[in-house]
Coordinates of C-alpha atoms and ligand atoms in Angstrom, one line a residue:
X215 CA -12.9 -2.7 -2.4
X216 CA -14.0 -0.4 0.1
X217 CA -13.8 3.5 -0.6
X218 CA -11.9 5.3 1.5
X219 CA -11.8 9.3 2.1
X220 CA -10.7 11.8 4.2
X221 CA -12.5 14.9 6.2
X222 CA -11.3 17.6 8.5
X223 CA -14.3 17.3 11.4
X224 CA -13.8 16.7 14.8
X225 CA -14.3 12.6 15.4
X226 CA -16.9 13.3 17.5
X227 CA -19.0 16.2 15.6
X228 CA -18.7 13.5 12.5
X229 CA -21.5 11.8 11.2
X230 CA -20.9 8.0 11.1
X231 CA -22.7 4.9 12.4
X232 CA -19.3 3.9 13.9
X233 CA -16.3 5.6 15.2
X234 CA -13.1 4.2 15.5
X235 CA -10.9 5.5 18.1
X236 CA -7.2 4.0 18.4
X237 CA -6.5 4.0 21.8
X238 CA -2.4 3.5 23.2
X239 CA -2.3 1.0 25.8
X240 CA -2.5 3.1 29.5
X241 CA -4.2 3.1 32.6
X242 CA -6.3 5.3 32.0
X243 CA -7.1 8.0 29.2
X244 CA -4.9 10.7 28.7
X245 CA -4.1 13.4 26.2
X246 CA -6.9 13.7 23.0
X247 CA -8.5 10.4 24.1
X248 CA -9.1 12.0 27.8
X249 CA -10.7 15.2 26.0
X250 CA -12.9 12.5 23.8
X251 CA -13.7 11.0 27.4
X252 CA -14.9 14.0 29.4
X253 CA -17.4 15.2 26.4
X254 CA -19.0 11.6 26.5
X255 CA -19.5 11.4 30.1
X256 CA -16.3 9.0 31.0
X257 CA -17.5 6.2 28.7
X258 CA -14.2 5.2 27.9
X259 CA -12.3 5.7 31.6
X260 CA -15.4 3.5 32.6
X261 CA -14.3 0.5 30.0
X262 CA -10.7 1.3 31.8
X263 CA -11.4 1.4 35.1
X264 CA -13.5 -1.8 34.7
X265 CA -10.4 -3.9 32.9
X266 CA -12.9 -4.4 29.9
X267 CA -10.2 -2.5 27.8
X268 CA -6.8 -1.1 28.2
X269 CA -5.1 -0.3 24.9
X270 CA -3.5 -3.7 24.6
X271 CA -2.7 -4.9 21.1
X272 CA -5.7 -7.0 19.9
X273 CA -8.3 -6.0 22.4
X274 CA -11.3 -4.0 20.9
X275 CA -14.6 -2.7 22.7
X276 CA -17.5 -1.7 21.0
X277 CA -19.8 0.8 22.9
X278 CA -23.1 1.5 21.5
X279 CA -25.1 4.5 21.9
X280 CA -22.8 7.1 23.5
X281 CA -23.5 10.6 23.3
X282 CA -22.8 11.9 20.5
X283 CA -20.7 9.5 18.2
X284 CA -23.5 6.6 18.5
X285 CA -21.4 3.8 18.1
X286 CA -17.8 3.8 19.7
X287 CA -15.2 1.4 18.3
X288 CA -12.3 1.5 21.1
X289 CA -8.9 -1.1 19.4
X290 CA -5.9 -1.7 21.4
X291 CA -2.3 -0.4 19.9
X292 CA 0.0 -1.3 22.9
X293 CA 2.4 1.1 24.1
X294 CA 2.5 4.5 22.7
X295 CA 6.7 3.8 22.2
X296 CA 5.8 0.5 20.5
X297 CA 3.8 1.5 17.4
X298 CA 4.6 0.0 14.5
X299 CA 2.4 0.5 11.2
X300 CA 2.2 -3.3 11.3
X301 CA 0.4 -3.3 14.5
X302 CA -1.7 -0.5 13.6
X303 CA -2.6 -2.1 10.2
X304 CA -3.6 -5.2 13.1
X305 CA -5.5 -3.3 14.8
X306 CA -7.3 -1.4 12.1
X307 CA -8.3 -5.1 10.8
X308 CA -9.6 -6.1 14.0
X309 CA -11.8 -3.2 14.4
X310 CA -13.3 -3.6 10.7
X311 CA -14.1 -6.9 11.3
X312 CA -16.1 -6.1 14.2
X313 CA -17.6 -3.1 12.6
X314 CA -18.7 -5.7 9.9
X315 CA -20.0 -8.3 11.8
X316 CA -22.1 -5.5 13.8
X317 CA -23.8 -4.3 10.7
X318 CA -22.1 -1.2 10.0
X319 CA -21.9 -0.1 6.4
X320 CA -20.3 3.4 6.6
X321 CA -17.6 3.6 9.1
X322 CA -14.6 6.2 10.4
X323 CA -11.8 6.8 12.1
X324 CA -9.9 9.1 14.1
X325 CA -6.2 9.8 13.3
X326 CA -5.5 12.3 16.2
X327 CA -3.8 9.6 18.0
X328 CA -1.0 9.0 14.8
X329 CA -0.1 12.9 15.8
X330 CA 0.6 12.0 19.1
X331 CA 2.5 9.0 18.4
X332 CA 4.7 10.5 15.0
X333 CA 5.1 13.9 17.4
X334 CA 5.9 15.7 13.8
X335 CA 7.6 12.9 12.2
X336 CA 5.3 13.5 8.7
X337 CA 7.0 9.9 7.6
X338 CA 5.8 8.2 10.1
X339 CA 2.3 9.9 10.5
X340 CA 1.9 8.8 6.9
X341 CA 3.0 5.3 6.9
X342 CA 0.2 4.6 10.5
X343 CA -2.5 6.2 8.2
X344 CA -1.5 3.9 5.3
X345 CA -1.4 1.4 8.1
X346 CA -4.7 2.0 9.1
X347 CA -6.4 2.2 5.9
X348 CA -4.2 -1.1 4.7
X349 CA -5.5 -3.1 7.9
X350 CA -9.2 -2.0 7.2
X351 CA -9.2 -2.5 3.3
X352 CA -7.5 -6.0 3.1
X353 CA -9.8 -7.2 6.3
X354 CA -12.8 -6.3 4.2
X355 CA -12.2 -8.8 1.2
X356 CA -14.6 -11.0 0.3
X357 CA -14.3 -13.4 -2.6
X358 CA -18.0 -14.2 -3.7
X359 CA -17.7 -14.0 -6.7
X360 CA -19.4 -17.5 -7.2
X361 CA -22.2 -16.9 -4.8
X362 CA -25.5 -16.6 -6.7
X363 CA -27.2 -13.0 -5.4
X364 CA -30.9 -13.5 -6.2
X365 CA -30.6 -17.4 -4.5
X366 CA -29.9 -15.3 -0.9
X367 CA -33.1 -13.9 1.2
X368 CA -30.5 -12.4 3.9
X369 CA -28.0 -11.0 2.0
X370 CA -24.2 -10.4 4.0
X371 CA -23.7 -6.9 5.3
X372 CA -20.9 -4.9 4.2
X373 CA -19.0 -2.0 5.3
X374 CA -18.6 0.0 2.5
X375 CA -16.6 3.1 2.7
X376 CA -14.2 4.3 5.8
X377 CA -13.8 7.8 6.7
X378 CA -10.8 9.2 8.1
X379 CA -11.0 12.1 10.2
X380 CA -8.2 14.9 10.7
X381 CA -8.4 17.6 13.4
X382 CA -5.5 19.3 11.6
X383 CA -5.3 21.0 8.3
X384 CA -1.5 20.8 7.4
X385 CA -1.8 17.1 7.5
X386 CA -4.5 16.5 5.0
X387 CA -2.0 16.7 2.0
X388 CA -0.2 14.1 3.8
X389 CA -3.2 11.8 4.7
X390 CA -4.1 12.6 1.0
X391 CA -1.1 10.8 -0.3
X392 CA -1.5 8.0 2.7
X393 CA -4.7 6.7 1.4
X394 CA -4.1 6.8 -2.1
X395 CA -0.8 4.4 -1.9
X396 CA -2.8 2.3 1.0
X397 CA -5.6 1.7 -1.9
X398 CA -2.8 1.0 -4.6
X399 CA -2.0 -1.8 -2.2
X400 CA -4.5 -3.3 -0.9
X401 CA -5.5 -2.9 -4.8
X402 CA -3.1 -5.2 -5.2
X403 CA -3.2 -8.0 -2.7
X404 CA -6.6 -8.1 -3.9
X405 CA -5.7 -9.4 -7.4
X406 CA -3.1 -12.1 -5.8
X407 CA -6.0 -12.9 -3.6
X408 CA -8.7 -13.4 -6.2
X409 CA -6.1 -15.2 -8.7
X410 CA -5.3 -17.7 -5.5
X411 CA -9.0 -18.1 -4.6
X412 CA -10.7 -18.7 -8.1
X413 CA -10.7 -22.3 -8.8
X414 CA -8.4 -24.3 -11.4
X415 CA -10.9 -24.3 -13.8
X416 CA -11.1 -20.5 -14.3
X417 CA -7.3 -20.0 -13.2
X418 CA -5.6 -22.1 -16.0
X419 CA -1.8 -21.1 -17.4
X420 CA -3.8 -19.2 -20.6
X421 CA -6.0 -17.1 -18.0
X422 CA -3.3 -16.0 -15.9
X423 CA -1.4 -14.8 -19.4
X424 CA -4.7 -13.2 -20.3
X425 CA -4.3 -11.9 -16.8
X426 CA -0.7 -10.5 -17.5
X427 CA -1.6 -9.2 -20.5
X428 CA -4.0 -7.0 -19.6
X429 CA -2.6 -6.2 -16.2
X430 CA 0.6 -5.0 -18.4
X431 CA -1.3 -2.9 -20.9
X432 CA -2.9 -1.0 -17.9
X433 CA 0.4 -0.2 -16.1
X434 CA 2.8 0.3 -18.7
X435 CA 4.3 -3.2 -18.3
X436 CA 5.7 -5.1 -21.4
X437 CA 4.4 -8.5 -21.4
X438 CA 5.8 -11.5 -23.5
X439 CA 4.4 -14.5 -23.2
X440 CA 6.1 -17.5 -24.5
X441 CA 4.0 -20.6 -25.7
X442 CA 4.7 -24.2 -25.7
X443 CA 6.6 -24.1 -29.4
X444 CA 8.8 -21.4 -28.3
X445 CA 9.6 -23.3 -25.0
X446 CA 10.6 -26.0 -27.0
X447 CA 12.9 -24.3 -29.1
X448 CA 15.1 -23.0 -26.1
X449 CA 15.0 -26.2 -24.4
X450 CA 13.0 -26.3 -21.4
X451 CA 12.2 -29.9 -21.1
X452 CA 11.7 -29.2 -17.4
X453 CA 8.7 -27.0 -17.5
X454 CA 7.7 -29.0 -20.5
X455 CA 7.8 -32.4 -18.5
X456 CA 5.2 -31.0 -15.9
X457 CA 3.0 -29.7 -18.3
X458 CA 3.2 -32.8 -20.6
X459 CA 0.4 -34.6 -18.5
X460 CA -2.4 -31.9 -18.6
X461 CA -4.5 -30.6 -21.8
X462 CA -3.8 -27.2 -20.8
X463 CA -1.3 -25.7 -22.8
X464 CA 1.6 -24.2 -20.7
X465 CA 2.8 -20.5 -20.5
X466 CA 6.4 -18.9 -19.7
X467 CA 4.9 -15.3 -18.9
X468 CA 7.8 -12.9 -19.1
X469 CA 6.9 -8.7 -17.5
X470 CA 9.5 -6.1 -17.4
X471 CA 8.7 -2.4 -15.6
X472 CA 11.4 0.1 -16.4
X473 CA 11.4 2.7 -13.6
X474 CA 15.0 3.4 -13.5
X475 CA 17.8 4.0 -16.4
X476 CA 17.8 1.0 -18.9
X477 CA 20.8 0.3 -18.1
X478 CA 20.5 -0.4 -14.6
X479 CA 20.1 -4.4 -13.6
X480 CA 17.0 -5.8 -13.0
X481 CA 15.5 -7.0 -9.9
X482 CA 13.9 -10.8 -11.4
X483 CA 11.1 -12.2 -9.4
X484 CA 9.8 -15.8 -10.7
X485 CA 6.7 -17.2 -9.6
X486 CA 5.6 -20.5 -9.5
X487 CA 2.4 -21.1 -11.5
X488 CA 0.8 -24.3 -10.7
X489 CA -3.0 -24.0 -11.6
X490 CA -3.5 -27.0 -9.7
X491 CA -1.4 -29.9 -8.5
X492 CA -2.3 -33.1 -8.5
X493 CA 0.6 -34.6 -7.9
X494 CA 0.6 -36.3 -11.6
X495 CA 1.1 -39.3 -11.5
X496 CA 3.0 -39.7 -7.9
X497 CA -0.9 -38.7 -7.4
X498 CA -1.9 -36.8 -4.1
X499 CA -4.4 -38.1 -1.3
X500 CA -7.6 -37.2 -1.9
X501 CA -8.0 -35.0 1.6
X502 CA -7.5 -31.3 0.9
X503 CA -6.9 -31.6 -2.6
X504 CA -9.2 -28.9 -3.3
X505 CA -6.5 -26.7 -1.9
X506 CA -4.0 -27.1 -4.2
X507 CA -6.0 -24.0 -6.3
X508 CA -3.7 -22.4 -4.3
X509 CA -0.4 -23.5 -6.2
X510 CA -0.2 -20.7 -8.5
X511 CA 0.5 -18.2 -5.2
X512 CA 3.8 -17.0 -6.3
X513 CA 3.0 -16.5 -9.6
X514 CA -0.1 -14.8 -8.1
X515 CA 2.4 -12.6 -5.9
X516 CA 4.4 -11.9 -8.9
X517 CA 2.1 -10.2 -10.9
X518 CA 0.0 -7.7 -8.4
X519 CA 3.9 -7.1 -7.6
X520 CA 4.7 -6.0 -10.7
X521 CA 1.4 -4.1 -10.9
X522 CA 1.9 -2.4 -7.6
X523 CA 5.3 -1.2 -8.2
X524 CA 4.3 0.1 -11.5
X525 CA 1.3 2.0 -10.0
X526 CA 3.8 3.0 -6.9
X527 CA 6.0 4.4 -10.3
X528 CA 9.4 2.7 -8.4
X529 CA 12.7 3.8 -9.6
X530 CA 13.5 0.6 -10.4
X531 CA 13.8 -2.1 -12.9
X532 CA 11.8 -5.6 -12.0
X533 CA 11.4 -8.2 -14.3
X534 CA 8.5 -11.0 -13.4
X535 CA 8.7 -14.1 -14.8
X536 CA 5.5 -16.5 -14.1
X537 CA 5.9 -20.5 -14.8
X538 CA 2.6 -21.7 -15.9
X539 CA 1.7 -24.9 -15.7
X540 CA -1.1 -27.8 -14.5
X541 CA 0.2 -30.6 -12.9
X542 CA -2.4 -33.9 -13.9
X543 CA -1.3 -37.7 -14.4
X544 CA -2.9 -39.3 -18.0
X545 CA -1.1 -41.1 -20.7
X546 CA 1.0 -38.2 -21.4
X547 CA 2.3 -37.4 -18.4
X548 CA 5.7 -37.8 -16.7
X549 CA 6.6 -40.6 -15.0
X550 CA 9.0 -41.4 -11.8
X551 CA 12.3 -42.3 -13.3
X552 CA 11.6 -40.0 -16.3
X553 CA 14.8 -37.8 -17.0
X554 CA 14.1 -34.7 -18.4
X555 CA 16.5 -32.1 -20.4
X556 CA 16.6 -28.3 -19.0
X557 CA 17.2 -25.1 -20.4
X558 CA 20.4 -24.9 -18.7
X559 CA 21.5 -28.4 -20.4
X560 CA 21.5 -30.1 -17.0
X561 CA 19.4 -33.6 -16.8
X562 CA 16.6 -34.3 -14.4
X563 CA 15.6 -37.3 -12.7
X564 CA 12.1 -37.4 -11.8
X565 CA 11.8 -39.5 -9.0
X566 CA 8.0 -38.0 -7.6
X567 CA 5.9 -36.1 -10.1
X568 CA 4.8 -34.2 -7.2
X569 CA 8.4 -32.2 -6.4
X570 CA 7.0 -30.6 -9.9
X571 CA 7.7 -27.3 -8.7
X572 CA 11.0 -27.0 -8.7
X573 CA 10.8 -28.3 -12.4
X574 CA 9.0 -25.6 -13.8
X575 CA 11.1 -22.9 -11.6
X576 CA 14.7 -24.3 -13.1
X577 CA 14.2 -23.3 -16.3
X578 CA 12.3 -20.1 -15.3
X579 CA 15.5 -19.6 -13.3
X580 CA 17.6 -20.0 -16.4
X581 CA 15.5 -17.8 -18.3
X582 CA 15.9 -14.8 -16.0
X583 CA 20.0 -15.1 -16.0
X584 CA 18.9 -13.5 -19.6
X585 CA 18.6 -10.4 -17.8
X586 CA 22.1 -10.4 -16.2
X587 CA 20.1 -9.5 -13.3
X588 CA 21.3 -7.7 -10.0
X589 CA 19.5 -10.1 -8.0
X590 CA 16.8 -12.9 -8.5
X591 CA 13.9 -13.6 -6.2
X592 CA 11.7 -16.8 -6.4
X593 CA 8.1 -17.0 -4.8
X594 CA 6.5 -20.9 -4.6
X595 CA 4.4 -23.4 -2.5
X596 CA 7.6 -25.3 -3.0
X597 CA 6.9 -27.9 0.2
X598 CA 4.2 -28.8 2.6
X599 CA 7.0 -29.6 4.8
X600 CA 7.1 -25.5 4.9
X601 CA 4.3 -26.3 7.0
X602 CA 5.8 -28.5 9.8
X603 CA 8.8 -25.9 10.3
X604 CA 6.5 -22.8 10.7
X605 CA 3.1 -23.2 10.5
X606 CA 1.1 -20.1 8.7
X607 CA 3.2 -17.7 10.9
X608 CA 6.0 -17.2 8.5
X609 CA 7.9 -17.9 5.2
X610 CA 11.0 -20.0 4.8
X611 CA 13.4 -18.0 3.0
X612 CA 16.9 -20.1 1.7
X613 CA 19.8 -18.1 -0.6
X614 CA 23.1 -17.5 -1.4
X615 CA 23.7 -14.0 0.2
X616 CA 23.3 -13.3 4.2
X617 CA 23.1 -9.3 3.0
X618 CA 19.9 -10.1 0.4
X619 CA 18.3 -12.4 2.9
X620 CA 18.6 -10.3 5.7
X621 CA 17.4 -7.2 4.0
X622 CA 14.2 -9.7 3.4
X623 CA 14.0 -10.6 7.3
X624 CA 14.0 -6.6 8.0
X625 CA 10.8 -6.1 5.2
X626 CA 9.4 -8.9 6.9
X627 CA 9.3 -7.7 10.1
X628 CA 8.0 -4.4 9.2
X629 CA 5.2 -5.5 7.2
X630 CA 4.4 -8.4 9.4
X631 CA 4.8 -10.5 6.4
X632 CA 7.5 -12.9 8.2
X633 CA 9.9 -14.6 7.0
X634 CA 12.1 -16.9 8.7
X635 CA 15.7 -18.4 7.2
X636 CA 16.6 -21.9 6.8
X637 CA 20.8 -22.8 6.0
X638 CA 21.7 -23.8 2.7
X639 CA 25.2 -26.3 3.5
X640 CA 26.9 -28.2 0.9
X641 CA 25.8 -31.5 2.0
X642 CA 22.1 -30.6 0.8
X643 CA 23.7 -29.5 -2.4
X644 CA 25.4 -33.3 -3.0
X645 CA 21.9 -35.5 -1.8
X646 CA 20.4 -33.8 -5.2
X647 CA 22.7 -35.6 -7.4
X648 CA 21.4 -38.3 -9.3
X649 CA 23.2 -41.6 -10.1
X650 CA 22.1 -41.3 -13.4
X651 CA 21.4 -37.7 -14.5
X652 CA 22.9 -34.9 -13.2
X653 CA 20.6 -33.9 -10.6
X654 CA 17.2 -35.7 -9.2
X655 CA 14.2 -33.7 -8.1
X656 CA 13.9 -35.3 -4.4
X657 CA 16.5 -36.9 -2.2
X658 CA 16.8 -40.1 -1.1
X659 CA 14.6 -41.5 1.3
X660 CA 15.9 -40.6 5.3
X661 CA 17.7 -37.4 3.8
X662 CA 14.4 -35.1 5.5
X663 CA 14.8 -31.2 4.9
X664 CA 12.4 -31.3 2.5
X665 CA 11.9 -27.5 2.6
X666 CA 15.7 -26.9 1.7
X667 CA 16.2 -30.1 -0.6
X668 CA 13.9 -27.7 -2.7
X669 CA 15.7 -24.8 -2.5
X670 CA 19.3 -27.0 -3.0
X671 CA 18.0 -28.2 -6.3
X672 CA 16.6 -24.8 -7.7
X673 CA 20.3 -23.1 -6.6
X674 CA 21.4 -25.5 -9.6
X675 CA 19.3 -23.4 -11.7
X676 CA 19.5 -19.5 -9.7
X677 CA 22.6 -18.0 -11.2
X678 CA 25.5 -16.6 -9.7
X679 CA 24.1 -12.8 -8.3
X680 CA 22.3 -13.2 -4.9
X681 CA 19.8 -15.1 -4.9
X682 CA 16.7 -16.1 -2.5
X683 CA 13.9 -18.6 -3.1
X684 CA 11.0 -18.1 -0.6
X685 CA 9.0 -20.7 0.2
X686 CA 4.8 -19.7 1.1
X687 CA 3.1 -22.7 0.8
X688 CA 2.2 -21.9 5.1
X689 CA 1.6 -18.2 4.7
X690 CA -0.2 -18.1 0.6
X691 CA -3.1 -20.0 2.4
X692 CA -3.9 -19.7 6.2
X693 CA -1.9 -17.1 6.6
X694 CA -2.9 -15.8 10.3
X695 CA -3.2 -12.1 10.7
X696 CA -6.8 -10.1 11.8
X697 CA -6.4 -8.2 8.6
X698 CA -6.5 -11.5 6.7
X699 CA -9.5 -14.2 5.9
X700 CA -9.5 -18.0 5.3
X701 CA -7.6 -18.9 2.3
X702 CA -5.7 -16.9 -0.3
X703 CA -3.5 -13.9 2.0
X704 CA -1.8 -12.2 -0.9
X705 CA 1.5 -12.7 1.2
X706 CA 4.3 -11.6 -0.3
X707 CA 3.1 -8.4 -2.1
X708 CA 3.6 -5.9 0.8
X709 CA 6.9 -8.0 1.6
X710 CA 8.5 -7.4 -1.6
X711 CA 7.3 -3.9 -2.1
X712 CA 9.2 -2.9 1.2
X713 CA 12.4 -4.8 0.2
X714 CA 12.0 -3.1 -3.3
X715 CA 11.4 0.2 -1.9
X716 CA 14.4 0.0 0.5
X717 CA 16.7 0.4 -2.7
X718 CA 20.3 -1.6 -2.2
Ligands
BES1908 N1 2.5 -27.7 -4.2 C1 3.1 -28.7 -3.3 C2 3.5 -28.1 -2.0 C3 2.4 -27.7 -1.1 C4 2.0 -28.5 0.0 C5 1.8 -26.4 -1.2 C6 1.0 -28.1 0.8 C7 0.8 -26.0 -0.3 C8 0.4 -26.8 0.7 C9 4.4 -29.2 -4.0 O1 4.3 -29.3 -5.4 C10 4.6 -30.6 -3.5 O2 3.8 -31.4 -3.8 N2 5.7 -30.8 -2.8 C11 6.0 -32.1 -2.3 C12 7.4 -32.3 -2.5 C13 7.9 -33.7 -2.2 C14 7.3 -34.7 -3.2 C15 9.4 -33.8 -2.2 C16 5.6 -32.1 -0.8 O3 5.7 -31.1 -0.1 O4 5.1 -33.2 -0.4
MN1909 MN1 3.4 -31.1 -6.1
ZN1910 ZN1 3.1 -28.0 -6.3

């Protein structure tokens, strides 16, 4: 991770082989950017007047050699009464990205144009710095981790540390407080981002326990982990039956943050951990494969949650619970027509070894109504029809409460983390009944829906108390932002942190 400080200096009397300057979409220059104009000899009401750049969101302009700041890194915002922190954490990854890809290794930024836009409002000054250092620190992650050192003559350039720069001595307590929460973030998207991008080989249900584990003992997190045996003894064939198939032994990881009374009812968030998915038996295609790494996402999401609201030290109460499992075909595994036994006491049909997500996420769901929880949130690359309904643009989000899912839509919105709701009628409820057990785990052929046929069957499982299953198998890979890369995007984290922060 990048370091990121602070220093009172004028931007352009700073030091730095590259300054960013935000710039509000206008005609030409005005107010601190105009003064940063005149003492560079119009170098920016040139790229104006010449259309090469106008403050529009996603346009940047590099300008080498100016004057005194010798590098010049000019990113769009849009309109000055536009400004959102999610379009300022855009921008700020655009810009680092360039700055990267130019060579830079020590980089800063003005924040005089945040006092402009905030005009005093110290909340909102606070949240486009976090913004800004957010968007710069989760554009910058690189997951080499494999990648030999020695074996490269030209090794990648990096930008290393990101300097912001305050005119204005009353706001450095706040710009103090800005960057350290932007790093406890980014902190943690990181960790969902390296646990999605490692392969299934290293990510197997006993590392991400050993994960937990230590995560937990860090942040003041009590961790239980529950093993096959114990599993067994309260029942849950379900996550049982996808595990059954694979010699790695499964895990029910169980994490509970107190930040409020002990009283109070939890917030339950259950991931689904698939280390890999192979379909079992109902075996994928070959094509992509690879990919399905990626199946432990909301189990990923889950725990950097957990860690991040624990750092964060939220009044609240969250309880994770992560379903470990691999998904492989062999002599042991489940077959199609298999009926399995759940926690709950309600029978499975297994009609395609691949819908094994929803398995190991209805007896996780019956483990959390252990909690008497206010409200139960599930995170999983349920459905690759998720995909055909919205791309890597957003998350499908199904549930039993308009006033939960809605709340969700807002944090979405704000944190550009989108979600996007599909209905939940009756009728999808009835085509999970089985003929022969009391539900199957995919509908008959012709039904379609596939995203919500997931989310019917695991409402079997959710409980009473609102309840929303999220769907990221578009947005936990893919996921298309300039502050993300290829692959794992850690969506989710800053999605549930603002819904968990917004209290009920
Ligand atoms: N893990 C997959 C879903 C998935 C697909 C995640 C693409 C990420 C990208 C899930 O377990 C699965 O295989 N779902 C099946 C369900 C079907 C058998 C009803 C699917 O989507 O094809
Ligand atoms: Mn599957
Ligand atoms: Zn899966």
């Amino acid at each position: 991770m990048i370091k990121i400080n602070q220093k009172l200096d004028h931007p352009l009397e700073h030091k730095t082989e590259c300054l960013i300057l935000v710039c509000v979409e206008e005609k030409k220059p005005s107010g601190t950017l105009k003064k940063f104009d005149d003492e560079i000899a119009g170098a920016i009401s040139h790229a104006f007047e010449n259309k090469r750049f106008g403050g529009k969101p996603g346009q940047a302009l590099l300008l080498n050699n100016i004057g005194k700041a010798s590098n010049l890194l000019l990113v769009g915002i849009g309109k000055a009464k536009d400004v959102t922190a999610e379009k300022i954490c855009q921008a700020a990854g655009t810009a680092a990205k360039l700055a990267e890809q130019s060579k830079f290794k020590s980089i800063a930024a003005d924040l005089s144009a945040f006092e402009g836009i905030a005009k005093g409002k110290g909340g909102l000054y606070r949240e486009l710095v976090g913004a800004m250092a957010e968007g710069v620190g989760l554009a910058l992650y690189h997951f080499d981790n494999y990648k030999s050192r020695d074996e490269k003559d030209d090794p990648p350039s990096r930008v290393e540390k990101l300097t912001l720069l305050t005119t204005s001595k009353s706001l450095q307590a706040s710009t103090e407080k800005s960057i350290a929460r932007a790093e406890k973030i980014i902190d943690a998207v990181h960790t969902a981002r390296d646990l999605i991008s490692h392969p299934g080989n290293t990510v197997t249900p006993t590392y991400l326990a050993e994960h937990a584990k230590k995560m937990a003992r860090k942040n003041k997190i009590t961790c239980k982990l529950l093993d096959k045996k114990e599993m067994e003894k309260l029942g849950m064939g379900s996550l049982l039956g996808v595990s059954q198939g694979s010699d790695e032994p499964p895990v029910l990881i169980v994490l509970e943050y107190n930040g409020a009374g002990k009283k109070k009812a939890p917030t339950v968030i259950v991931g689904k951990g698939v280390t890999f998915d192979t379909g079992g038996i109902s075996l994928k295609p070959g094509a992509k494969m690879d990919e399905m790494k990626m199946d432990m996402s909301g189990a990923a999401t889950t725990l950097a949650t957990l860690q991040l609201v624990s750092s964060l030290k939220l009044q609240a109460n969250i309880v994770g619970i992560v379903a470990a499992a691999e998904n492989m075909p062999s002599g042991s595994a489940i077959k199609p027509g298999d009926i399995l036994k759940s926690m709950s006491g309600k029978t499975i049909e297994v009609l395609n070894t691949d819908a094994e997500g929803r398995l190991v996420l209805a007896d996780a769901l019956t483990y959390a109504q252990r909690y008497k929880p206010k409200e139960v949130i599930d995170l999983a690359t349920l459905t690759g029809a998720v995909l055909h309904a919205l791309g890597h643009q957003a998350a499908a989000v199904i549930g039993n409460n308009k006033a939960m899912i809605q709340k969700l839509k807002n944090a979405g919105e704000a944190t550009g983390e989108r979600v996007w709701e599909l209905p939940l009628w009756e009728e999808y409820e009835k085509a999970t009944k089985s003929d022969i057990a009391d539900l199957k785990n995919i509908a008959s052929p012709g039904v379609g829906a596939g995203t919500i046929m997931g989310a019917a069957f695991l409402k079997a499982f959710a409980g009473e108390q609102p309840w929303t299953h999220i769907d990221i198998a578009g947005t936990a890979w893919g996921f298309d932002r300039p502050y993300t890369n290829k692959g794992a995007s850690g969506f989710g984290v800053r999605l549930l942190l603002n819904y968990l922060e917004k209290g009920r």
